[in-house]
mmCIF file of C-alpha atoms in Angstrom:
data_model
loop_
_atom_site.group_PDB
_atom_site.id
_atom_site.type_symbol
_atom_site.label_atom_id
_atom_site.label_comp_id
_atom_site.label_asym_id
_atom_site.label_seq_id
_atom_site.Cartn_x
_atom_site.Cartn_y
_atom_site.Cartn_z
ATOM 1 C CA MET A 178 -35.284 -40.259 34.946
ATOM 2 C CA SER A 179 -32.717 -42.536 36.573
ATOM 3 C CA PRO A 180 -33.741 -45.126 39.185
ATOM 4 C CA LEU A 181 -31.636 -43.272 41.747
ATOM 5 C CA ALA A 182 -33.541 -40.036 41.156
ATOM 6 C CA GLU A 183 -36.857 -41.885 41.262
ATOM 7 C CA GLY A 184 -35.972 -43.363 44.653
ATOM 8 C CA CYS A 185 -34.893 -40.044 46.175
ATOM 9 C CA GLY A 186 -38.433 -38.653 46.244
ATOM 10 C CA PRO A 187 -39.993 -41.334 48.481
ATOM 11 C CA ARG A 188 -36.892 -41.432 50.684
ATOM 12 C CA ALA A 189 -37.038 -37.660 51.129
ATOM 13 C CA VAL A 190 -40.677 -37.878 52.241
ATOM 14 C CA GLU A 191 -39.848 -40.711 54.628
ATOM 15 C CA THR A 192 -36.921 -38.729 56.019
ATOM 16 C CA VAL A 193 -39.070 -35.658 56.662
ATOM 17 C CA VAL A 194 -41.740 -37.743 58.406
ATOM 18 C CA LEU A 195 -39.287 -39.597 60.647
ATOM 19 C CA ALA A 196 -37.306 -36.426 61.390
ATOM 20 C CA LEU A 197 -40.508 -34.659 62.447
ATOM 21 C CA ILE A 198 -41.483 -37.588 64.669
ATOM 22 C CA PHE A 199 -37.974 -37.610 66.163
ATOM 23 C CA VAL A 200 -37.979 -33.877 66.992
ATOM 24 C CA VAL A 201 -41.513 -33.856 68.430
ATOM 25 C CA SER A 202 -40.866 -36.994 70.459
ATOM 26 C CA LEU A 203 -37.526 -35.766 71.792
ATOM 27 C CA LEU A 204 -38.795 -32.321 72.803
ATOM 28 C CA GLY A 205 -42.112 -33.616 74.124
ATOM 29 C CA ASN A 206 -40.633 -36.354 76.289
ATOM 30 C CA VAL A 207 -37.856 -34.126 77.653
ATOM 31 C CA CYS A 208 -40.364 -31.373 78.546
ATOM 32 C CA ALA A 209 -42.691 -33.923 80.146
ATOM 33 C CA LEU A 210 -39.789 -35.385 82.126
ATOM 34 C CA VAL A 211 -38.889 -31.924 83.428
ATOM 35 C CA LEU A 212 -42.488 -31.085 84.381
ATOM 36 C CA VAL A 213 -43.035 -34.358 86.231
ATOM 37 C CA ALA A 214 -39.617 -34.225 87.916
ATOM 38 C CA ARG A 215 -40.324 -30.694 89.188
ATOM 39 C CA GLN A 216 -43.425 -31.830 91.052
ATOM 40 C CA ARG A 217 -42.939 -31.566 94.807
ATOM 41 C CA ARG A 218 -44.913 -34.710 95.542
ATOM 42 C CA ARG A 219 -43.992 -37.628 93.362
ATOM 43 C CA GLY A 220 -45.858 -40.803 94.174
ATOM 44 C CA THR A 221 -45.673 -44.204 92.571
ATOM 45 C CA THR A 222 -47.687 -43.150 89.535
ATOM 46 C CA ALA A 223 -45.378 -40.187 88.829
ATOM 47 C CA SER A 224 -42.346 -42.485 88.967
ATOM 48 C CA LEU A 225 -43.990 -44.848 86.506
ATOM 49 C CA VAL A 226 -44.826 -41.935 84.208
ATOM 50 C CA LEU A 227 -41.155 -40.904 84.286
ATOM 51 C CA ASN A 228 -40.343 -44.486 83.368
ATOM 52 C CA LEU A 229 -42.771 -44.268 80.453
ATOM 53 C CA PHE A 230 -41.070 -41.172 79.053
ATOM 54 C CA CYS A 231 -37.618 -42.765 79.444
ATOM 55 C CA ALA A 232 -38.856 -45.764 77.442
ATOM 56 C CA ASP A 233 -40.168 -43.391 74.759
ATOM 57 C CA LEU A 234 -36.768 -41.695 74.533
ATOM 58 C CA LEU A 235 -35.080 -45.082 74.168
ATOM 59 C CA PHE A 236 -37.534 -45.968 71.401
ATOM 60 C CA THR A 237 -36.958 -42.623 69.668
ATOM 61 C CA SER A 238 -33.180 -43.140 69.676
ATOM 62 C CA SER A 239 -33.654 -45.835 67.010
ATOM 63 C CA ILE A 240 -34.962 -43.383 64.401
ATOM 64 C CA PRO A 241 -31.552 -42.050 63.206
ATOM 65 C CA LEU A 242 -30.351 -45.607 62.558
ATOM 66 C CA VAL A 243 -33.474 -46.369 60.514
ATOM 67 C CA LEU A 244 -32.919 -43.222 58.437
ATOM 68 C CA VAL A 245 -29.289 -44.133 57.741
ATOM 69 C CA VAL A 246 -30.288 -47.582 56.496
ATOM 70 C CA ARG A 247 -33.093 -46.109 54.402
ATOM 71 C CA TRP A 248 -30.642 -43.903 52.488
ATOM 72 C CA THR A 249 -27.711 -46.314 52.199
ATOM 73 C CA GLU A 250 -30.008 -49.261 51.297
ATOM 74 C CA ALA A 251 -27.453 -51.527 52.956
ATOM 75 C CA TRP A 252 -26.290 -52.199 56.491
ATOM 76 C CA LEU A 253 -23.116 -50.189 57.066
ATOM 77 C CA LEU A 254 -23.464 -49.662 60.824
ATOM 78 C CA GLY A 255 -21.678 -52.802 61.984
ATOM 79 C CA PRO A 256 -22.777 -55.906 63.919
ATOM 80 C CA VAL A 257 -23.224 -54.178 67.305
ATOM 81 C CA ALA A 258 -25.854 -51.774 65.979
ATOM 82 C CA CYS A 259 -27.536 -54.688 64.193
ATOM 83 C CA HIS A 260 -27.831 -56.605 67.462
ATOM 84 C CA LEU A 261 -29.139 -53.572 69.360
ATOM 85 C CA LEU A 262 -31.540 -51.789 66.973
ATOM 86 C CA PHE A 263 -34.627 -54.019 67.097
ATOM 87 C CA TYR A 264 -33.700 -55.143 70.595
ATOM 88 C CA MET A 265 -34.000 -51.558 71.910
ATOM 89 C CA MET A 266 -37.242 -51.008 70.029
ATOM 90 C CA THR A 267 -38.813 -54.185 71.413
ATOM 91 C CA LEU A 268 -37.453 -53.526 74.905
ATOM 92 C CA SER A 269 -38.920 -50.019 75.026
ATOM 93 C CA GLY A 270 -42.288 -51.273 73.765
ATOM 94 C CA SER A 271 -42.438 -53.909 76.505
ATOM 95 C CA VAL A 272 -41.443 -51.375 79.167
ATOM 96 C CA THR A 273 -44.148 -48.999 77.929
ATOM 97 C CA ILE A 274 -47.022 -51.469 78.082
ATOM 98 C CA PHE A 275 -45.994 -52.926 81.449
ATOM 99 C CA THR A 276 -45.593 -49.403 82.834
ATOM 100 C CA LEU A 277 -49.136 -48.602 81.738
ATOM 101 C CA ALA A 278 -50.358 -51.882 83.215
ATOM 102 C CA ALA A 279 -48.720 -51.101 86.566
ATOM 103 C CA GLY A 280 -49.714 -47.422 86.559
ATOM 104 C CA PRO A 281 -52.341 -46.851 89.206
ATOM 105 C CA GLY A 282 -51.675 -49.528 91.781
ATOM 106 C CA PRO A 283 -48.482 -50.796 93.430
ATOM 107 C CA ARG A 284 -46.352 -48.916 95.945
ATOM 108 C CA ALA A 285 -42.921 -50.572 95.780
ATOM 109 C CA ARG A 286 -41.476 -48.287 93.140
ATOM 110 C CA ALA A 287 -37.870 -49.485 92.928
ATOM 111 C CA ALA A 288 -38.776 -53.170 92.923
ATOM 112 C CA LEU A 289 -41.547 -52.623 90.377
ATOM 113 C CA LEU A 290 -39.340 -50.665 87.973
ATOM 114 C CA ALA A 291 -36.564 -53.248 88.293
ATOM 115 C CA LEU A 292 -39.075 -56.019 87.564
ATOM 116 C CA ILE A 293 -40.435 -54.213 84.488
ATOM 117 C CA TRP A 294 -36.995 -53.579 82.987
ATOM 118 C CA GLY A 295 -35.663 -57.006 83.951
ATOM 119 C CA TYR A 296 -38.579 -58.904 82.415
ATOM 120 C CA SER A 297 -38.573 -56.739 79.273
ATOM 121 C CA THR A 298 -34.814 -57.200 78.879
ATOM 122 C CA MET A 299 -35.059 -60.981 79.103
ATOM 123 C CA THR A 300 -38.056 -61.409 76.802
ATOM 124 C CA ALA A 301 -36.488 -59.232 74.076
ATOM 125 C CA LEU A 302 -33.051 -60.868 74.407
ATOM 126 C CA PRO A 303 -33.548 -63.348 71.500
ATOM 127 C CA LEU A 304 -33.694 -60.401 69.100
ATOM 128 C CA CYS A 305 -30.332 -59.179 70.363
ATOM 129 C CA ILE A 306 -28.845 -62.646 69.928
ATOM 130 C CA PHE A 307 -30.259 -63.716 66.568
ATOM 131 C CA PHE A 308 -30.083 -60.458 64.589
ATOM 132 C CA ARG A 309 -26.906 -60.540 62.521
ATOM 133 C CA VAL A 310 -25.246 -58.979 59.486
ATOM 134 C CA LEU A 311 -25.277 -61.175 56.373
ATOM 135 C CA PRO A 312 -24.323 -60.646 52.715
ATOM 136 C CA GLN A 313 -27.168 -60.856 50.222
ATOM 137 C CA ARG A 314 -27.208 -60.748 46.439
ATOM 138 C CA LEU A 315 -30.033 -58.640 45.055
ATOM 139 C CA PRO A 316 -32.067 -59.966 42.096
ATOM 140 C CA GLY A 317 -30.453 -58.923 38.820
ATOM 141 C CA ALA A 318 -27.312 -57.578 40.506
ATOM 142 C CA ASP A 319 -23.777 -58.925 40.448
ATOM 143 C CA GLN A 320 -22.705 -57.331 43.716
ATOM 144 C CA GLU A 321 -23.617 -58.430 47.235
ATOM 145 C CA ILE A 322 -24.758 -56.010 49.918
ATOM 146 C CA LEU A 323 -24.812 -56.367 53.698
ATOM 147 C CA ILE A 324 -28.168 -56.597 55.446
ATOM 148 C CA CYS A 325 -29.181 -56.821 59.104
ATOM 149 C CA THR A 326 -31.656 -59.663 59.414
ATOM 150 C CA LEU A 327 -33.124 -62.019 61.991
ATOM 151 C CA VAL A 328 -31.877 -65.601 61.660
ATOM 152 C CA TRP A 329 -33.601 -68.048 63.989
ATOM 153 C CA PRO A 330 -31.985 -71.439 64.676
ATOM 154 C CA SER A 331 -35.290 -73.112 63.816
ATOM 155 C CA ILE A 332 -38.800 -72.307 62.650
ATOM 156 C CA GLY A 333 -40.131 -73.771 65.903
ATOM 157 C CA GLY A 334 -38.108 -71.284 67.949
ATOM 158 C CA GLU A 335 -39.369 -68.399 65.842
ATOM 159 C CA ILE A 336 -42.995 -69.504 66.215
ATOM 160 C CA THR A 337 -42.604 -69.982 69.963
ATOM 161 C CA TRP A 338 -41.093 -66.556 70.526
ATOM 162 C CA ASP A 339 -43.466 -64.646 68.222
ATOM 163 C CA VAL A 340 -46.616 -66.185 69.671
ATOM 164 C CA SER A 341 -45.500 -66.034 73.313
ATOM 165 C CA PHE A 342 -44.306 -62.435 72.964
ATOM 166 C CA ALA A 343 -47.580 -61.346 71.370
ATOM 167 C CA ILE A 344 -49.555 -63.048 74.148
ATOM 168 C CA PHE A 345 -47.516 -62.269 77.283
ATOM 169 C CA ASN A 346 -46.106 -58.871 76.281
ATOM 170 C CA PHE A 347 -49.121 -57.488 74.441
ATOM 171 C CA LEU A 348 -52.452 -59.225 75.012
ATOM 172 C CA VAL A 349 -52.098 -60.176 78.704
ATOM 173 C CA PRO A 350 -50.889 -56.723 79.862
ATOM 174 C CA GLY A 351 -53.623 -55.151 77.758
ATOM 175 C CA LEU A 352 -56.251 -57.306 79.436
ATOM 176 C CA LEU A 353 -54.827 -56.426 82.864
ATOM 177 C CA ILE A 354 -54.954 -52.737 81.960
ATOM 178 C CA VAL A 355 -58.605 -52.908 80.930
ATOM 179 C CA ILE A 356 -59.592 -54.826 84.086
ATOM 180 C CA SER A 357 -57.618 -52.650 86.523
ATOM 181 C CA TYR A 358 -58.690 -49.344 84.994
ATOM 182 C CA SER A 359 -62.323 -50.452 84.929
ATOM 183 C CA LYS A 360 -62.145 -51.257 88.644
ATOM 184 C CA ILE A 361 -60.473 -47.944 89.403
ATOM 185 C CA LEU A 362 -63.150 -46.002 87.552
ATOM 186 C CA GLN A 363 -65.875 -47.900 89.406
ATOM 187 C CA ILE A 364 -64.229 -47.192 92.771
ATOM 188 C CA THR A 365 -63.763 -43.531 91.853
ATOM 189 C CA LYS A 366 -67.407 -43.120 90.859
ATOM 190 C CA ALA A 367 -68.544 -44.816 94.075
ATOM 191 C CA SER A 368 -66.301 -42.589 96.193
ATOM 192 C CA ARG A 369 -67.605 -39.466 94.471
ATOM 193 C CA LYS A 370 -71.164 -40.517 95.286
ATOM 194 C CA ARG A 371 -70.215 -41.000 98.930
ATOM 195 C CA LEU A 372 -68.695 -37.533 99.003
ATOM 196 C CA THR A 373 -72.128 -35.974 98.559
ATOM 197 C CA MET A 374 -73.025 -37.223 102.063
ATOM 198 C CA SER A 375 -69.946 -35.652 103.697
ATOM 199 C CA LEU A 376 -69.494 -32.302 105.409
ATOM 200 C CA ALA A 377 -69.006 -29.259 103.228
ATOM 201 C CA TYR A 378 -65.291 -28.730 103.859
ATOM 202 C CA SER A 379 -64.435 -32.396 103.742
ATOM 203 C CA GLU A 380 -66.531 -32.827 100.641
ATOM 204 C CA SER A 381 -64.864 -30.024 98.685
ATOM 205 C CA HIS A 382 -61.380 -31.132 99.719
ATOM 206 C CA GLN A 383 -61.889 -34.807 98.924
ATOM 207 C CA LEU A 384 -63.757 -34.013 95.728
ATOM 208 C CA ARG A 385 -60.804 -31.991 94.516
ATOM 209 C CA VAL A 386 -58.457 -34.907 95.200
ATOM 210 C CA SER A 387 -60.864 -37.310 93.547
ATOM 211 C CA GLN A 388 -61.061 -35.152 90.432
ATOM 212 C CA GLN A 389 -57.268 -35.094 90.201
ATOM 213 C CA ASP A 390 -57.206 -38.878 90.439
ATOM 214 C CA VAL A 391 -59.886 -39.149 87.758
ATOM 215 C CA ARG A 392 -57.854 -36.915 85.439
ATOM 216 C CA LEU A 393 -54.754 -39.018 86.048
ATOM 217 C CA PHE A 394 -56.539 -42.322 85.431
ATOM 218 C CA ARG A 395 -58.220 -40.898 82.350
ATOM 219 C CA THR A 396 -54.842 -39.773 81.010
ATOM 220 C CA LEU A 397 -53.262 -43.175 81.591
ATOM 221 C CA PHE A 398 -56.250 -44.801 79.910
ATOM 222 C CA LEU A 399 -55.767 -42.541 76.867
ATOM 223 C CA LEU A 400 -52.091 -43.497 76.761
ATOM 224 C CA MET A 401 -53.066 -47.159 76.865
ATOM 225 C CA VAL A 402 -55.582 -46.746 74.021
ATOM 226 C CA SER A 403 -53.055 -44.881 71.864
ATOM 227 C CA PHE A 404 -50.452 -47.582 72.552
ATOM 228 C CA PHE A 405 -52.727 -50.375 71.355
ATOM 229 C CA ILE A 406 -53.861 -48.444 68.297
ATOM 230 C CA MET A 407 -50.326 -47.547 67.229
ATOM 231 C CA TRP A 408 -48.566 -50.809 68.151
ATOM 232 C CA SER A 409 -51.158 -53.251 66.810
ATOM 233 C CA PRO A 410 -50.089 -52.817 63.137
ATOM 234 C CA ILE A 411 -46.440 -53.697 63.857
ATOM 235 C CA ILE A 412 -47.466 -56.747 65.921
ATOM 236 C CA ILE A 413 -49.726 -57.904 63.079
ATOM 237 C CA THR A 414 -46.934 -57.296 60.547
ATOM 238 C CA ILE A 415 -44.490 -59.393 62.587
ATOM 239 C CA LEU A 416 -47.013 -62.230 62.688
ATOM 240 C CA LEU A 417 -47.494 -61.895 58.910
ATOM 241 C CA ILE A 418 -43.729 -62.190 58.440
ATOM 242 C CA LEU A 419 -43.921 -65.409 60.454
ATOM 243 C CA ILE A 420 -46.734 -66.690 58.220
ATOM 244 C CA GLN A 421 -44.615 -65.751 55.196
ATOM 245 C CA ASN A 422 -42.293 -68.648 56.067
ATOM 246 C CA PHE A 423 -45.123 -71.053 55.233
ATOM 247 C CA LYS A 424 -46.858 -69.079 52.471
ATOM 248 C CA GLN A 425 -44.240 -67.863 50.029
ATOM 249 C CA ASN A 426 -46.836 -66.035 47.912
ATOM 250 C CA LEU A 427 -47.614 -63.680 50.811
ATOM 251 C CA VAL A 428 -45.939 -60.371 49.914
ATOM 252 C CA ILE A 429 -45.103 -57.669 52.459
ATOM 253 C CA TRP A 430 -43.871 -54.565 50.649
ATOM 254 C CA PRO A 431 -40.889 -52.735 52.193
ATOM 255 C CA SER A 432 -42.715 -49.403 51.876
ATOM 256 C CA LEU A 433 -45.677 -50.817 53.825
ATOM 257 C CA PHE A 434 -43.362 -52.075 56.555
ATOM 258 C CA PHE A 435 -41.688 -48.657 56.734
ATOM 259 C CA TRP A 436 -44.955 -46.753 57.188
ATOM 260 C CA VAL A 437 -46.144 -49.245 59.781
ATOM 261 C CA MET A 438 -42.880 -48.684 61.646
ATOM 262 C CA ALA A 439 -43.233 -44.898 61.306
ATOM 263 C CA PHE A 440 -46.767 -45.122 62.712
ATOM 264 C CA THR A 441 -45.367 -47.052 65.678
ATOM 265 C CA PHE A 442 -42.583 -44.497 66.181
ATOM 266 C CA ALA A 443 -45.235 -41.776 66.306
ATOM 267 C CA ASN A 444 -46.551 -43.275 69.544
ATOM 268 C CA ALA A 445 -43.445 -41.960 71.317
ATOM 269 C CA ALA A 446 -44.427 -38.451 70.169
ATOM 270 C CA VAL A 447 -48.116 -38.847 71.013
ATOM 271 C CA ASN A 448 -47.563 -39.998 74.620
ATOM 272 C CA PRO A 449 -46.075 -36.762 76.009
ATOM 273 C CA ILE A 450 -48.582 -34.679 74.035
ATOM 274 C CA LEU A 451 -51.532 -36.557 75.544
ATOM 275 C CA TYR A 452 -50.016 -36.428 79.014
ATOM 276 C CA ASN A 453 -49.205 -32.710 78.845
ATOM 277 C CA MET A 454 -52.589 -31.782 77.406
ATOM 278 C CA SER A 455 -54.438 -33.762 80.067
ATOM 279 C CA LEU A 456 -52.477 -32.939 83.222
ATOM 280 C CA PHE A 457 -50.333 -29.878 82.516
ATOM 281 C CA ARG A 458 -52.680 -27.658 80.550
ATOM 282 C CA ASN A 459 -52.548 -24.971 83.242
ATOM 283 C CA GLU A 460 -48.738 -25.073 83.388
ATOM 284 C CA TRP A 461 -48.399 -24.704 79.621
ATOM 285 C CA ARG A 462 -51.075 -21.969 79.611
ATOM 286 C CA ARG A 463 -49.150 -20.050 82.279
ATOM 287 C CA PHE A 464 -45.915 -20.589 80.361
ATOM 288 C CA PHE A 465 -47.245 -19.132 77.100
ATOM 289 C CA HIS A 466 -49.132 -16.457 79.051
ATOM 290 C CA CYS A 467 -45.904 -15.360 80.742
ATOM 291 C CA CYS A 468 -43.960 -15.421 77.469
ATOM 292 C CA PHE A 469 -46.628 -13.390 75.682
ATOM 293 C CA PHE A 470 -47.047 -10.799 78.402
ATOM 294 C CA LEU A 471 -43.304 -10.504 79.002
ATOM 295 C CA GLU A 472 -42.866 -9.660 75.334
ATOM 296 C CA LYS A 473 -45.847 -7.327 75.421
ATOM 297 C CA GLY A 474 -44.586 -5.738 78.633
ATOM 298 C CA ALA A 475 -41.178 -5.168 77.087
ATOM 299 C CA MET A 476 -42.814 -3.454 74.107
ATOM 300 C CA LEU A 477 -44.905 -1.234 76.399
ATOM 301 C CA THR A 478 -41.833 -0.345 78.451
ATOM 302 C CA ASP A 479 -39.905 0.539 75.316
ATOM 303 C CA THR A 480 -42.807 2.686 74.102
ATOM 304 C CA SER A 481 -43.080 4.500 77.430
ATOM 305 C CA VAL A 482 -39.333 5.203 77.439
ATOM 306 C CA ARG A 483 -39.580 6.701 73.969
ATOM 307 C CA ARG A 484 -42.496 8.866 75.086
ATOM 308 C CA ASN A 485 -40.514 10.085 78.086
ATOM 309 C CA ASP A 486 -37.597 10.916 75.805
ATOM 310 C CA LEU A 487 -39.898 12.897 73.526
ATOM 311 C CA SER A 488 -41.409 14.763 76.469
ATOM 312 C CA VAL A 489 -37.959 15.716 77.709
ATOM 313 C CA ILE A 490 -36.962 16.965 74.260
ATOM 314 C CA SER A 491 -40.177 18.942 73.811
ATOM 315 C CA SER A 492 -39.820 20.578 77.201
#
């Protein structure tokens, strides 16, 4: 079997996996955007959730470029796409985690969203600047191919950015999320205890609101947990690539890097699924209920019409 045929099998599997992630993520985030946008009352948290789904769509838009490179095994997309690919991925990841960190609290929506996107844009900017297309000669080959790679001006700059990004765009927001959500859960539990001392009408009304808030906070907490689980491997891999500059015997296989990246891409598909299952179960149940009974009703109507026709003929 030729090397080309041997390589087609793994690439086909990778293509199917990424294509499935792309379709699920695209449909899930668009449906979630529509459901949230159709809500009559949209507070600060709903606006931030919309922002989260927009960041997921931006992240998902990188998948077709990754698939093209996987099949061509060279960079044929030009310098602009090279500058933007990892920049968009990093930007969307930063927007996602800061959106989760800001979820339950602040009220100034426009200023908060502008701050999140502005900070994420600036911190990811070095990737846009230093990614470039370079020729590279493969081992044992006479011909050079073009690759899109990150070329830092100095090792010190690379270390500074990698470490600071991991701390300020990953660990610090994560710590803020844990602290803020813990406080919110404590306040919610305390308020629910106080509701037992209220009047019957006031108690039932406030309890209903409190339960909705608990569901929302629980959903955002699940999104935060899934983000850390699914983004931690890529952060660790980036740090290992940094260590590889000092330890040349440290090997990071391309297939391992691909599956780590695919696992990270899957987070964009998981987010809308978790959100829809937690907060829009009734809406989706009504949707499928209506679809099922409309189809069933149409069948019953068709059957009744046929029976009427038969009765007319027999009479």
